[in-house]
Coordinates of N, CA and C (backbone and C1' of nucleotides) in Angstrom, one line a residue:
Chain A
M19 N 0.7 -1.2 -0.2 CA 0.5 -0.1 0.0 C 0.6 0.7 0.2
T20 N 0.9 2.5 -0.8 CA 1.6 2.7 -1.1 C 1.1 4.2 -1.8
E21 N 1.3 5.9 -1.2 CA 0.4 6.2 -1.4 C -0.1 7.0 -2.3
D22 N 0.2 6.2 -3.2 CA -0.5 6.8 -4.8 C -1.5 5.5 -4.6
T23 N -1.5 4.7 -4.1 CA -3.5 3.9 -3.9 C -4.0 4.5 -3.5
L24 N -3.5 5.5 -2.3 CA -4.4 5.9 -1.2 C -4.9 6.9 -1.9
V25 N -4.3 8.2 -2.8 CA -4.1 8.9 -3.9 C -5.3 8.9 -4.9
T26 N -5.3 7.2 -5.6 CA -6.3 6.7 -6.2 C -6.9 6.2 -5.6
E27 N -7.8 6.2 -4.5 CA -8.5 5.7 -3.8 C -10.4 5.2 -4.4
D28 N -10.4 4.6 -4.9 CA -11.6 5.1 -5.8 C -13.2 4.4 -4.8
T29 N -14.0 4.9 -4.0 CA -15.2 4.2 -2.9 C -16.2 4.5 -3.9
P30 N -17.4 3.9 -3.2 CA -18.3 4.1 -3.4 C -19.2 5.9 -3.6
T31 N -18.4 6.1 -2.5 CA -19.1 7.5 -2.4 C -18.9 8.4 -3.9
R32 N -17.2 9.0 -3.1 CA -16.3 8.7 -4.3 C -17.4 9.1 -5.8
R33 N -17.4 7.1 -6.8 CA -18.3 6.9 -7.5 C -19.4 8.3 -8.1
A34 N -20.5 6.9 -5.8 CA -21.1 8.7 -6.3 C -21.4 10.2 -7.4
E35 N -20.4 11.2 -6.3 CA -20.0 12.1 -6.5 C -20.0 12.6 -8.0
R36 N -19.4 11.8 -8.7 CA -18.5 11.5 -9.7 C -20.0 11.9 -11.0
I37 N -20.3 10.8 -11.3 CA -21.6 10.5 -11.7 C -22.7 11.7 -11.8
L38 N -22.9 11.9 -10.1 CA -23.9 13.3 -9.8 C -23.9 14.1 -10.1
A39 N -21.8 14.7 -10.4 CA -21.3 16.0 -11.0 C -21.2 15.4 -12.5
Q40 N -21.5 14.5 -13.9 CA -21.3 14.6 -15.0 C -23.2 15.2 -15.1
V41 N -23.8 14.6 -14.0 CA -25.8 14.2 -14.6 C -24.8 16.3 -14.1
R42 N -25.1 16.6 -13.3 CA -25.6 18.8 -12.7 C -24.2 19.5 -14.5
A43 N -23.9 18.4 -15.4 CA -22.5 19.3 -15.8 C -24.1 19.0 -17.4
I44 N -25.2 17.8 -17.8 CA -25.7 18.3 -18.9 C -26.5 19.3 -19.0
P45 N -26.2 20.1 -20.0 CA -27.0 21.6 -19.9 C -28.5 21.4 -20.2
P46 N -29.3 22.7 -20.1 CA -30.8 22.2 -20.1 C -31.1 22.0 -21.4
G47 N -32.1 21.3 -22.1 CA -32.0 21.8 -23.3 C -31.7 19.8 -24.5
A48 N -30.6 19.6 -22.9 CA -29.6 18.8 -23.3 C -30.2 17.1 -22.9
V49 N -30.0 15.8 -23.1 CA -30.0 14.1 -22.4 C -29.1 14.4 -23.3
A50 N -28.4 12.9 -21.8 CA -27.5 12.2 -22.0 C -28.0 10.8 -21.2
G51 N -27.4 9.3 -22.4 CA -27.1 8.2 -21.8 C -26.6 7.5 -20.0
Y52 N -27.5 6.0 -19.5 CA -26.5 6.5 -18.4 C -24.8 6.4 -18.6
G53 N -25.5 5.2 -19.6 CA -23.9 4.8 -20.3 C -23.1 6.1 -20.8
E54 N -23.6 6.9 -21.0 CA -22.9 8.2 -21.5 C -22.0 8.5 -19.7
V55 N -23.3 8.7 -18.8 CA -22.5 9.2 -17.6 C -21.9 9.0 -17.0
A56 N -22.7 7.2 -17.2 CA -21.5 6.3 -16.3 C -19.6 6.7 -17.0
R57 N -19.3 7.0 -17.9 CA -18.0 6.4 -19.2 C -17.6 8.1 -19.1
R58 N -18.8 9.5 -19.6 CA -18.1 10.7 -18.9 C -17.4 10.2 -17.2
A59 N -17.8 9.9 -15.5 CA -17.3 9.7 -15.1 C -16.6 8.6 -14.5
G60 N -15.1 8.5 -15.6 CA -14.8 7.6 -15.1 C -15.5 5.9 -15.1
L61 N -16.1 5.8 -15.0 CA -16.2 4.4 -14.9 C -17.2 3.9 -16.4
P62 N -16.9 3.1 -17.1 CA -17.5 2.7 -18.5 C -17.9 1.3 -17.6
G63 N -19.5 0.7 -18.9 CA -19.9 -0.1 -18.2 C -20.3 -0.2 -17.0
R64 N -20.5 1.6 -16.1 CA -21.5 0.8 -14.9 C -22.6 1.8 -14.9
A65 N -22.9 1.6 -16.2 CA -25.0 2.4 -16.4 C -25.5 1.6 -15.7
R66 N -25.7 0.3 -14.8 CA -26.3 0.8 -14.4 C -26.5 1.0 -12.9
L67 N -24.6 1.3 -12.5 CA -24.4 2.7 -11.3 C -25.3 3.2 -11.2
V68 N -25.8 4.3 -12.4 CA -25.7 5.5 -12.6 C -27.3 4.7 -11.9
A69 N -28.1 4.6 -12.7 CA -29.8 4.0 -12.0 C -29.8 4.0 -10.5
T70 N -29.0 3.1 -10.3 CA -28.6 3.4 -8.3 C -28.8 4.3 -7.9
I71 N -28.0 5.3 -8.2 CA -28.1 6.4 -7.7 C -28.6 7.1 -8.5
L72 N -29.6 7.2 -8.9 CA -30.4 8.3 -9.1 C -31.9 8.5 -8.6
S73 N -32.0 6.7 -8.3 CA -33.3 6.2 -7.9 C -33.1 6.7 -6.6
A74 N -31.7 6.6 -5.5 CA -31.4 7.1 -4.9 C -31.0 8.2 -4.3
N75 N -30.8 9.2 -5.5 CA -31.4 10.7 -4.9 C -32.1 11.4 -4.8
T76 N -32.0 12.5 -3.2 CA -32.9 13.4 -2.7 C -33.2 15.0 -3.2
D77 N -31.3 15.6 -4.1 CA -31.3 16.6 -4.3 C -32.5 17.0 -5.6
P78 N -32.9 18.6 -5.3 CA -34.2 18.9 -5.7 C -34.0 19.4 -7.1
S79 N -32.1 19.9 -6.4 CA -32.0 20.6 -8.1 C -31.4 19.7 -9.3
L80 N -31.2 18.7 -8.8 CA -30.8 17.4 -9.6 C -31.4 17.2 -11.2
P81 N -30.7 17.5 -12.5 CA -31.5 16.8 -14.1 C -31.0 15.2 -14.3
W82 N -32.0 15.3 -13.1 CA -32.3 13.4 -13.2 C -33.0 13.3 -15.0
H83 N -33.8 14.8 -15.1 CA -34.4 14.4 -16.9 C -33.5 14.4 -17.7
R84 N -32.9 14.5 -17.5 CA -31.5 14.7 -19.1 C -31.5 13.6 -19.5
V85 N -31.4 12.0 -18.8 CA -30.3 11.5 -18.7 C -32.2 10.2 -19.1
L86 N -31.4 9.2 -20.0 CA -32.0 8.8 -20.8 C -32.1 7.0 -21.1
R87 N -32.3 6.2 -21.4 CA -31.1 4.7 -22.0 C -30.6 5.4 -23.6
S88 N -29.9 4.3 -23.8 CA -29.5 4.1 -24.2 C -30.0 4.8 -26.2
D89 N -31.6 3.8 -26.1 CA -31.5 4.0 -26.9 C -32.6 5.6 -27.3
G90 N -32.3 6.4 -26.5 CA -33.0 7.5 -26.4 C -34.8 7.6 -26.0
R91 N -35.2 6.3 -25.2 CA -36.0 6.0 -24.2 C -35.8 6.3 -23.0
I92 N -37.3 7.0 -21.9 CA -37.2 7.0 -20.9 C -37.3 5.5 -19.9
A93 N -35.9 5.6 -19.0 CA -35.7 4.8 -18.5 C -37.6 3.9 -17.3
F94 N -38.3 4.7 -17.3 CA -38.7 4.0 -16.1 C -40.2 3.3 -16.5
P95 N -40.7 2.8 -16.1 CA -42.1 1.9 -17.2 C -42.7 2.6 -17.9
E96 N -43.4 2.8 -18.9 CA -44.2 4.1 -19.9 C -45.9 4.2 -19.0
G97 N -45.7 5.3 -18.7 CA -46.8 5.2 -18.0 C -47.4 5.1 -16.8
S98 N -46.0 4.4 -16.3 CA -45.5 4.9 -14.6 C -45.8 6.5 -14.0
P99 N -45.8 7.0 -13.1 CA -45.9 8.9 -11.9 C -44.6 9.0 -12.9
G100 N -43.7 8.2 -12.5 CA -42.0 8.8 -13.0 C -41.6 8.7 -14.0
W101 N -42.0 8.2 -15.7 CA -41.9 8.6 -16.8 C -42.9 10.4 -17.1
H102 N -44.1 10.2 -16.2 CA -45.1 11.0 -16.9 C -44.2 12.5 -16.1
E103 N -43.1 12.2 -15.0 CA -43.0 13.4 -14.7 C -41.8 14.1 -14.7
Q104 N -40.6 12.7 -15.9 CA -39.7 12.9 -17.0 C -39.9 13.1 -18.3
L105 N -41.5 12.9 -19.1 CA -41.5 13.3 -20.3 C -41.9 14.7 -19.7
Q106 N -42.8 15.0 -18.7 CA -43.1 16.8 -18.6 C -41.6 17.5 -18.1
R107 N -40.6 17.4 -18.1 CA -40.1 18.0 -17.9 C -39.0 18.4 -18.5
L108 N -38.9 16.7 -19.6 CA -38.1 17.6 -20.3 C -39.2 18.4 -21.5
H109 N -40.3 18.1 -22.0 CA -41.0 19.3 -22.8 C -40.7 20.6 -22.0
A110 N -40.8 20.8 -20.6 CA -40.5 21.9 -20.4 C -39.5 22.7 -20.8
E111 N -38.0 22.2 -21.1 CA -36.7 22.3 -21.4 C -36.8 23.2 -22.8
G112 N -38.1 21.7 -23.3 CA -37.9 21.9 -24.9 C -37.9 21.1 -25.5
V113 N -37.3 20.0 -25.3 CA -36.2 18.2 -25.8 C -38.0 17.8 -26.5
R114 N -37.3 17.3 -27.3 CA -38.6 16.6 -28.4 C -39.4 15.4 -28.1
V115 N -40.2 14.9 -27.5 CA -39.5 13.6 -26.7 C -41.6 13.1 -27.8
E116 N -41.5 11.5 -28.4 CA -42.0 11.4 -29.2 C -42.3 9.8 -28.8
A117 N -43.5 9.5 -28.1 CA -43.9 7.6 -27.8 C -42.6 7.8 -26.3
G118 N -42.4 7.9 -25.6 CA -41.4 8.0 -24.6 C -40.1 7.6 -25.1
R119 N -40.2 8.5 -26.0 CA -38.6 8.3 -27.0 C -38.0 9.5 -27.8
V120 N -36.8 9.8 -27.4 CA -36.1 11.5 -27.8 C -35.6 11.6 -28.8
R121 N -35.9 11.8 -30.0 CA -35.0 11.4 -31.4 C -34.0 11.9 -31.6
G122 N -33.5 11.8 -32.7 CA -31.8 11.3 -32.1 C -31.6 10.1 -33.0
Q123 N -30.0 10.4 -33.1 CA -29.3 9.4 -33.3 C -29.4 8.4 -31.9
S124 N -29.3 7.0 -30.7 CA -29.1 6.3 -30.2 C -27.2 6.3 -30.0
A125 N -27.0 6.2 -28.9 CA -26.1 6.2 -27.9 C -25.4 5.0 -28.9
A126 N -26.0 3.7 -28.6 CA -25.2 2.9 -30.0 C -24.5 3.0 -31.0
A127 N -25.1 4.5 -31.8 CA -24.9 4.8 -33.0 C -23.1 4.3 -33.3
D128 N -22.6 5.2 -31.6 CA -21.4 6.6 -32.1 C -20.8 6.0 -30.5
L129 N -19.5 5.1 -30.2 CA -19.3 5.1 -29.0 C -18.5 6.5 -29.0
D130 N -17.7 6.9 -29.4 CA -16.9 8.2 -28.5 C -17.3 8.9 -27.6
S131 N -18.1 9.8 -27.9 CA -18.9 10.4 -27.0 C -20.2 11.2 -27.9
R132 N -20.4 11.6 -26.5 CA -22.3 11.4 -27.2 C -23.4 12.5 -26.6
L133 N -24.0 14.3 -26.6 CA -24.4 14.6 -24.9 C -25.4 14.9 -27.2
W134 N -27.4 14.3 -26.5 CA -27.9 14.5 -27.9 C -28.2 16.0 -27.4
G135 N -28.3 17.1 -28.3 CA -28.6 18.5 -28.5 C -29.6 18.8 -29.2
P136 N -30.0 19.8 -28.5 CA -31.9 20.2 -29.2 C -30.7 20.5 -30.2
H137 N -30.3 19.9 -31.4 CA -30.5 20.3 -32.5 C -30.3 19.4 -32.8
G138 N -30.2 18.0 -32.0 CA -29.9 16.1 -33.0 C -28.0 16.2 -33.7
Chain B
dT6 P -20.0 -12.6 8.1 O5' -21.4 -13.4 7.4 C5' -21.1 -14.6 7.5 C4' -21.9 -15.4 6.3 C3' -22.0 -14.9 5.2 O3' -22.3 -16.3 4.2 C1' -23.5 -13.9 5.0
dG7 P -21.2 -16.4 2.5 O5' -22.6 -15.9 1.4 C5' -23.3 -17.3 2.0 C4' -25.1 -16.6 1.5 C3' -24.7 -16.6 -0.1 O3' -25.4 -17.1 -1.2 C1' -26.2 -14.2 0.4
dG8 P -25.9 -17.4 -3.1 O5' -27.4 -17.3 -2.7 C5' -28.1 -17.6 -2.3 C4' -30.0 -16.2 -2.9 C3' -29.8 -15.7 -3.9 O3' -31.0 -16.1 -4.5 C1' -29.3 -14.1 -2.9
dT9 P -31.8 -15.6 -5.7 O5' -31.7 -14.5 -5.6 C5' -33.0 -14.4 -4.7 C4' -33.8 -12.8 -4.7 C3' -34.1 -12.2 -6.3 O3' -35.3 -11.0 -6.1 C1' -31.9 -10.8 -5.2
dT10 P -35.7 -11.5 -7.8 O5' -36.0 -9.9 -7.7 C5' -34.9 -9.1 -7.1 C4' -35.2 -7.3 -6.7 C3' -36.0 -7.0 -8.2 O3' -36.6 -5.6 -8.1 C1' -33.4 -6.8 -7.9
dG11 P -37.8 -4.9 -9.3 O5' -36.1 -3.7 -9.2 C5' -35.9 -2.9 -8.6 C4' -34.6 -1.6 -9.1 C3' -34.9 -1.5 -10.8 O3' -34.6 -0.3 -11.7 C1' -33.0 -2.8 -10.7
dA12 P -36.1 1.0 -11.5 O5' -36.1 1.3 -12.1 C5' -36.5 1.5 -13.8 C4' -35.9 2.5 -14.5 C3' -34.4 2.5 -14.3 O3' -33.8 2.8 -15.4 C1' -34.5 4.5 -13.7
dC13 P -33.3 0.7 -17.0 O5' -32.0 0.9 -16.5 C5' -31.1 2.3 -16.3 C4' -29.5 1.8 -17.2 C3' -29.8 1.9 -18.9 O3' -28.7 1.7 -19.5 C1' -28.8 -0.2 -17.6
dT14 P -28.6 2.4 -20.8 O5' -27.7 1.4 -21.3 C5' -26.8 1.2 -20.8 C4' -25.8 0.1 -21.6 C3' -25.5 0.2 -22.7 O3' -24.7 0.2 -24.0 C1' -26.1 -1.6 -22.1
dC15 P -24.7 0.0 -25.4 O5' -23.8 -1.1 -26.6 C5' -23.1 -2.1 -25.5 C4' -22.8 -2.9 -25.6 C3' -22.6 -3.3 -27.0 O3' -21.8 -3.9 -27.3 C1' -24.4 -4.3 -26.2
dG16 P -22.0 -4.1 -29.1 O5' -21.9 -5.5 -29.5 C5' -20.9 -6.4 -28.7 C4' -21.6 -7.5 -29.1 C3' -22.2 -8.4 -29.8 O3' -20.9 -9.5 -30.0 C1' -23.5 -8.0 -29.0
dT17 P -21.1 -10.3 -32.1 O5' -23.1 -11.0 -31.2 C5' -22.4 -12.3 -30.6 C4' -24.1 -12.5 -31.0 C3' -24.0 -13.1 -32.1 O3' -24.7 -14.6 -32.5 C1' -25.6 -12.0 -30.7
dA18 P -25.3 -15.5 -33.3 O5' -26.6 -15.9 -32.9 C5' -27.3 -16.9 -31.9 C4' -28.1 -16.2 -32.2 C3' -29.3 -16.8 -33.5 O3' -30.3 -17.5 -33.5 C1' -30.5 -14.5 -32.7
Chain C
dC8 P -37.7 -0.5 -33.1 O5' -38.3 -2.5 -33.0 C5' -40.2 -2.2 -33.9 C4' -40.3 -2.9 -33.0 C3' -40.3 -4.7 -32.7 O3' -40.9 -4.6 -31.4 C1' -39.0 -5.4 -33.7
dT9 P -40.6 -4.3 -29.8 O5' -40.1 -6.4 -29.4 C5' -41.7 -6.7 -30.8 C4' -40.7 -9.0 -30.2 C3' -40.4 -8.7 -28.3 O3' -40.8 -9.9 -28.1 C1' -38.1 -9.3 -29.9
dA10 P -40.2 -10.3 -26.5 O5' -38.7 -11.0 -26.6 C5' -39.2 -12.4 -27.4 C4' -37.5 -13.7 -27.0 C3' -37.4 -13.4 -25.8 O3' -37.0 -14.6 -25.5 C1' -35.5 -12.3 -26.9
dC11 P -36.6 -14.8 -24.1 O5' -35.6 -15.3 -23.0 C5' -34.6 -15.5 -24.6 C4' -32.8 -15.8 -24.3 C3' -32.7 -16.0 -23.2 O3' -32.3 -17.4 -22.9 C1' -32.0 -14.2 -24.4
dG12 P -31.8 -16.8 -21.4 O5' -30.5 -16.5 -21.5 C5' -29.0 -17.3 -22.7 C4' -27.7 -16.2 -22.5 C3' -27.5 -15.9 -21.8 O3' -25.6 -16.8 -21.4 C1' -27.6 -14.4 -22.0
dA13 P -25.2 -17.0 -19.6 O5' -24.1 -15.3 -19.7 C5' -23.6 -14.6 -20.7 C4' -22.9 -14.0 -20.8 C3' -22.2 -13.7 -19.3 O3' -20.7 -12.9 -19.8 C1' -23.3 -12.0 -19.5
dG14 P -19.5 -13.4 -17.9 O5' -19.9 -11.5 -18.1 C5' -19.6 -10.5 -19.1 C4' -19.3 -9.4 -18.7 C3' -19.4 -8.2 -17.1 O3' -18.4 -7.9 -16.6 C1' -21.8 -8.0 -17.2
dC15 P -18.1 -7.3 -15.4 O5' -18.4 -5.5 -14.8 C5' -19.1 -5.5 -15.5 C4' -20.2 -3.9 -14.6 C3' -19.9 -4.3 -13.6 O3' -18.7 -3.0 -12.9 C1' -22.1 -4.6 -14.4
dC16 P -18.9 -3.5 -11.7 O5' -19.5 -3.3 -10.8 C5' -20.1 -1.3 -10.7 C4' -21.4 -1.2 -9.4 C3' -21.3 -2.1 -7.9 O3' -21.3 -1.4 -7.3 C1' -22.7 -3.3 -9.1
dA17 P -20.5 -1.0 -6.0 O5' -21.7 -0.2 -5.9 C5' -21.7 1.0 -5.7 C4' -23.2 1.3 -5.0 C3' -23.6 0.9 -3.3 O3' -24.9 2.2 -3.1 C1' -24.7 -1.0 -4.7
dA18 P -25.5 2.6 -1.3 O5' -27.2 1.6 -1.6 C5' -27.5 1.8 -2.8 C4' -29.3 0.7 -2.0 C3' -29.7 0.3 -1.1 O3' -30.5 0.7 -1.1 C1' -29.2 -1.2 -3.0
dC19 P -31.5 1.9 0.0 O5' -32.5 0.4 0.4 C5' -31.8 -1.0 -0.1 C4' -32.5 -2.5 -0.2 C3' -33.7 -3.3 1.4 O3' -35.0 -3.0 0.8 C1' -32.8 -4.8 -0.4
dC20 P -36.0 -3.7 1.9 O5' -35.8 -5.4 2.1 C5' -36.3 -5.9 1.3 C4' -35.9 -7.5 1.4 C3' -36.3 -7.4 2.9 O3' -37.2 -8.9 1.8 C1' -34.3 -8.2 2.4

DNA sequence: TGGTTGACTCGTA
DNA sequence: CTACGAGCCAACC
């Protein structure tokens, strides 16, 4: 165990903070995928962790509604309270949603980096 | 202490 | 378009 190890030490709390920071970094009117947020937080392949963190979040200022599935769909079950709320929040920001799905390319179409902005 | 869940994703069929 | 498996991991039970 060296000092380097301590510096680079990762903990669930730190992962959560990095994830939340990335969610807050999504500008109004734009959306990002769970996997995208995870990747930007330095946690590639941990999309599910992003969902876990968001489900446990209590910060009302967190723009959680800007996080979608990789295919552009809202992750909540269609018609559920959460689904309706997310839809409403996105609509309020001018994000076009059709049948629970945001227009634009799917995350899988481009592995590089992607934030689906207002222009698509 | 160990199994199950879930606001996920990707490749394959 | 659907279905299934594998990978993922904190939170629950």
